[in-house]
PDB file of C-alpha atoms in Angstrom:
ATOM      1  CA  UNK A 111     113.745 120.378  91.775  1.00 47.00           C
ATOM      2  CA  UNK A 112     114.301 121.520  88.170  1.00 53.00           C
ATOM      3  CA  UNK A 113     113.796 118.851  85.559  1.00 60.00           C
ATOM      4  CA  UNK A 114     112.200 116.329  87.869  1.00 79.00           C
ATOM      5  CA  UNK A 115     109.045 114.420  87.067  1.00 87.00           C
ATOM      6  CA  UNK A 116     106.410 112.959  89.352  1.00 92.00           C
ATOM      7  CA  UNK A 117     104.837 109.568  88.620  1.00 94.00           C
ATOM      8  CA  UNK A 118     102.001 108.443  90.878  1.00 95.00           C
ATOM      9  CA  UNK A 119     103.000 111.185  93.315  1.00 92.00           C
ATOM     10  CA  UNK A 120     106.628 110.040  93.616  1.00 92.00           C
ATOM     11  CA  UNK A 121     109.415 112.394  92.596  1.00 90.00           C
ATOM     12  CA  UNK A 122     111.973 110.908  90.236  1.00 90.00           C
ATOM     13  CA  UNK A 123     115.414 112.282  89.355  1.00 86.00           C
ATOM     14  CA  UNK A 124     116.015 115.127  86.967  1.00 80.00           C
ATOM     15  CA  UNK A 125     115.718 113.875  83.414  1.00 83.00           C
ATOM     16  CA  UNK A 126     118.033 114.811  80.572  1.00 84.00           C
ATOM     17  CA  UNK A 127     117.500 118.106  78.851  1.00 71.00           C
ATOM     18  CA  UNK A 128     115.094 117.993  75.987  1.00 66.00           C
ATOM     19  CA  UNK A 129     112.181 115.579  76.278  1.00 74.00           C
ATOM     20  CA  UNK A 130     109.738 116.511  73.546  1.00 79.00           C
ATOM     21  CA  UNK A 131     106.500 118.016  74.780  1.00 80.00           C
ATOM     22  CA  UNK A 132     103.598 117.721  72.340  1.00 81.00           C
ATOM     23  CA  UNK A 133     100.074 119.136  72.524  1.00 83.00           C
ATOM     24  CA  UNK A 134      97.770 117.324  70.106  1.00 83.00           C
ATOM     25  CA  UNK A 135      94.346 118.606  69.070  1.00 78.00           C
ATOM     26  CA  UNK A 136      91.974 115.943  67.756  1.00 79.00           C
ATOM     27  CA  UNK A 137      89.466 116.860  65.063  1.00 80.00           C
ATOM     28  CA  UNK A 138      86.407 115.049  63.713  1.00 80.00           C
ATOM     29  CA  UNK A 139      87.443 115.244  60.049  1.00 77.00           C
ATOM     30  CA  UNK A 140      89.726 117.112  57.692  1.00 76.00           C
ATOM     31  CA  UNK A 141      89.043 119.096  54.543  1.00 80.00           C
ATOM     32  CA  UNK A 142      86.253 119.044  51.978  1.00 82.00           C
ATOM     33  CA  UNK A 143      86.649 118.755  48.183  1.00 83.00           C
ATOM     34  CA  UNK A 144      87.456 122.480  47.979  1.00 83.00           C
ATOM     35  CA  UNK A 145      90.306 122.085  50.452  1.00 81.00           C
ATOM     36  CA  UNK A 146      88.471 123.923  53.232  1.00 82.00           C
ATOM     37  CA  UNK A 147      88.730 122.694  56.789  1.00 81.00           C
ATOM     38  CA  UNK A 148      85.334 121.300  57.830  1.00 81.00           C
ATOM     39  CA  UNK A 149      86.174 119.362  60.983  1.00 79.00           C
ATOM     40  CA  UNK A 150      85.508 120.282  64.564  1.00 80.00           C
ATOM     41  CA  UNK A 151      87.597 119.908  67.660  1.00 81.00           C
ATOM     42  CA  UNK A 152      86.935 116.629  69.485  1.00 80.00           C
ATOM     43  CA  UNK A 153      87.483 116.488  73.238  1.00 77.00           C
ATOM     44  CA  UNK A 154      90.365 118.391  74.758  1.00 84.00           C
ATOM     45  CA  UNK A 155      93.979 118.888  73.805  1.00 83.00           C
ATOM     46  CA  UNK A 156      96.126 115.917  74.734  1.00 89.00           C
ATOM     47  CA  UNK A 157      99.730 115.873  75.943  1.00 89.00           C
ATOM     48  CA  UNK A 158     102.628 113.604  75.113  1.00 92.00           C
ATOM     49  CA  UNK A 159     106.049 113.514  76.713  1.00 89.00           C
ATOM     50  CA  UNK A 160     108.216 112.105  73.959  1.00 88.00           C
ATOM     51  CA  UNK A 161     111.718 110.831  74.636  1.00 83.00           C
ATOM     52  CA  UNK A 162     111.786 111.222  78.402  1.00 89.00           C
ATOM     53  CA  UNK A 163     115.335 110.065  79.114  1.00 91.00           C
ATOM     54  CA  UNK A 164     117.911 109.691  81.839  1.00 93.00           C
ATOM     55  CA  UNK A 165     121.518 109.199  80.653  1.00 94.00           C
ATOM     56  CA  UNK A 166     122.372 107.080  83.710  1.00 95.00           C
ATOM     57  CA  UNK A 167     120.184 105.520  86.406  1.00 96.00           C
ATOM     58  CA  UNK A 168     121.119 103.004  89.023  1.00 97.00           C
ATOM     59  CA  UNK A 169     119.267  99.717  88.664  1.00 98.00           C
ATOM     60  CA  UNK A 170     117.070 100.323  91.721  1.00 97.00           C
ATOM     61  CA  UNK A 171     115.799 103.695  90.455  1.00 95.00           C
ATOM     62  CA  UNK A 172     115.115 102.428  86.913  1.00 97.00           C
ATOM     63  CA  UNK A 173     113.348  99.401  88.368  1.00 97.00           C
ATOM     64  CA  UNK A 174     111.223 101.697  90.547  1.00 96.00           C
ATOM     65  CA  UNK A 175     110.185 103.811  87.548  1.00 95.00           C
ATOM     66  CA  UNK A 176     109.305 100.701  85.515  1.00 97.00           C
ATOM     67  CA  UNK A 177     107.258  99.274  88.394  1.00 97.00           C
ATOM     68  CA  UNK A 178     105.106 102.416  88.347  1.00 95.00           C
ATOM     69  CA  UNK A 179     103.733 101.153  85.024  1.00 95.00           C
ATOM     70  CA  UNK A 180     102.567  97.772  86.344  1.00 94.00           C
ATOM     71  CA  UNK A 181      99.008  99.100  86.426  1.00 92.00           C
ATOM     72  CA  UNK A 182      99.749 100.645  82.980  1.00 93.00           C
ATOM     73  CA  UNK A 183      97.958 103.984  83.490  1.00 96.00           C
ATOM     74  CA  UNK A 184      99.758 106.374  85.848  1.00 96.00           C
ATOM     75  CA  UNK A 185      99.323 109.908  87.125  1.00 96.00           C
ATOM     76  CA  UNK A 186     102.117 112.169  85.875  1.00 94.00           C
ATOM     77  CA  UNK A 187     102.965 115.678  87.055  1.00 94.00           C
ATOM     78  CA  UNK A 188     105.049 117.479  84.440  1.00 90.00           C
ATOM     79  CA  UNK A 189     105.808 120.978  83.112  1.00 88.00           C
ATOM     80  CA  UNK A 190     102.889 122.423  81.134  1.00 90.00           C
ATOM     81  CA  UNK A 191     104.457 124.425  78.295  1.00 89.00           C
ATOM     82  CA  UNK A 192     101.186 126.213  77.444  1.00 91.00           C
ATOM     83  CA  UNK A 193     100.661 127.726  80.911  1.00 93.00           C
ATOM     84  CA  UNK A 194     104.221 127.496  82.287  1.00 92.00           C
ATOM     85  CA  UNK A 195     102.964 125.672  85.380  1.00 92.00           C
ATOM     86  CA  UNK A 196     102.881 122.090  86.614  1.00 92.00           C
ATOM     87  CA  UNK A 197     100.173 119.916  85.077  1.00 92.00           C
ATOM     88  CA  UNK A 198      98.868 116.529  86.192  1.00 94.00           C
ATOM     89  CA  UNK A 199      97.397 114.032  83.716  1.00 94.00           C
ATOM     90  CA  UNK A 200      96.648 110.333  83.588  1.00 96.00           C
ATOM     91  CA  UNK A 201      99.064 108.854  81.071  1.00 96.00           C
ATOM     92  CA  UNK A 202     100.216 105.497  79.793  1.00 96.00           C
ATOM     93  CA  UNK A 203     103.750 104.488  78.782  1.00 96.00           C
ATOM     94  CA  UNK A 204     105.052 103.671  75.354  1.00 94.00           C
ATOM     95  CA  UNK A 205     108.110 101.466  74.947  1.00 94.00           C
ATOM     96  CA  UNK A 206     110.612 101.488  77.798  1.00 95.00           C
ATOM     97  CA  UNK A 207     114.244 100.966  76.807  1.00 96.00           C
ATOM     98  CA  UNK A 208     117.690 101.064  78.413  1.00 97.00           C
ATOM     99  CA  UNK A 209     121.205  99.759  77.908  1.00 97.00           C
ATOM    100  CA  UNK A 210     122.985  97.774  80.585  1.00 98.00           C
ATOM    101  CA  UNK A 211     125.999  99.819  81.667  1.00 98.00           C
ATOM    102  CA  UNK A 212     127.447  98.094  84.751  1.00 97.00           C
ATOM    103  CA  UNK A 213     127.067  94.564  86.091  1.00 97.00           C
ATOM    104  CA  UNK A 214     127.620  93.235  89.587  1.00 97.00           C
ATOM    105  CA  UNK A 215     130.384  90.630  89.172  1.00 96.00           C
ATOM    106  CA  UNK A 216     128.975  88.504  91.991  1.00 97.00           C
ATOM    107  CA  UNK A 217     125.321  88.335  90.874  1.00 96.00           C
ATOM    108  CA  UNK A 218     125.663  89.015  87.162  1.00 96.00           C
ATOM    109  CA  UNK A 219     122.783  91.500  87.435  1.00 97.00           C
ATOM    110  CA  UNK A 220     122.892  95.103  86.219  1.00 97.00           C
ATOM    111  CA  UNK A 221     123.747  97.783  88.777  1.00 98.00           C
ATOM    112  CA  UNK A 222     123.594 100.734  86.350  1.00 98.00           C
ATOM    113  CA  UNK A 223     121.667 101.478  83.168  1.00 98.00           C
ATOM    114  CA  UNK A 224     122.398 104.000  80.400  1.00 97.00           C
ATOM    115  CA  UNK A 225     119.952 105.827  78.102  1.00 95.00           C
ATOM    116  CA  UNK A 226     116.820 104.915  80.060  1.00 95.00           C
ATOM    117  CA  UNK A 227     113.858 106.072  77.949  1.00 95.00           C
ATOM    118  CA  UNK A 228     110.071 106.125  78.067  1.00 94.00           C
ATOM    119  CA  UNK A 229     107.320 107.993  76.209  1.00 93.00           C
ATOM    120  CA  UNK A 230     104.249 109.032  78.193  1.00 94.00           C
ATOM    121  CA  UNK A 231     100.938 109.508  76.384  1.00 94.00           C
ATOM    122  CA  UNK A 232      97.877 111.341  77.707  1.00 93.00           C
ATOM    123  CA  UNK A 233      94.853 109.056  78.168  1.00 92.00           C
ATOM    124  CA  UNK A 234      92.584 111.823  76.891  1.00 83.00           C
ATOM    125  CA  UNK A 235      90.086 111.591  79.706  1.00 78.00           C
ATOM    126  CA  UNK A 236      87.833 114.591  80.122  1.00 69.00           C
ATOM    127  CA  UNK A 237      88.376 116.460  83.358  1.00 61.00           C
TER     128      UNK A 237
END
């Protein structure tokens, strides 16, 4: 399914267009006194999915996504922009936010959320 994401092997709904995909390269140091780069690459490139968002999710689906993070580190399958394939990495979540959109009048609990967001950050483990 286009635009879907897999967390711990479970497929979740298509996310909104435009989560930011970042590839970060860590280096040991920067530049010397002459302004020349003197560092070396450290480890492997790391991925970040920034601003992963769903405009609307029912409360059960948003709850299910949030529960995936109970163990904090999760396995995420996502589009790899470098190789144009699927990639799987161990990642951890940043802040998780949402706005309550609909409430069940009988229970007072949310039934629908709006602007459900999470950032996912690569743990950096060597393969």
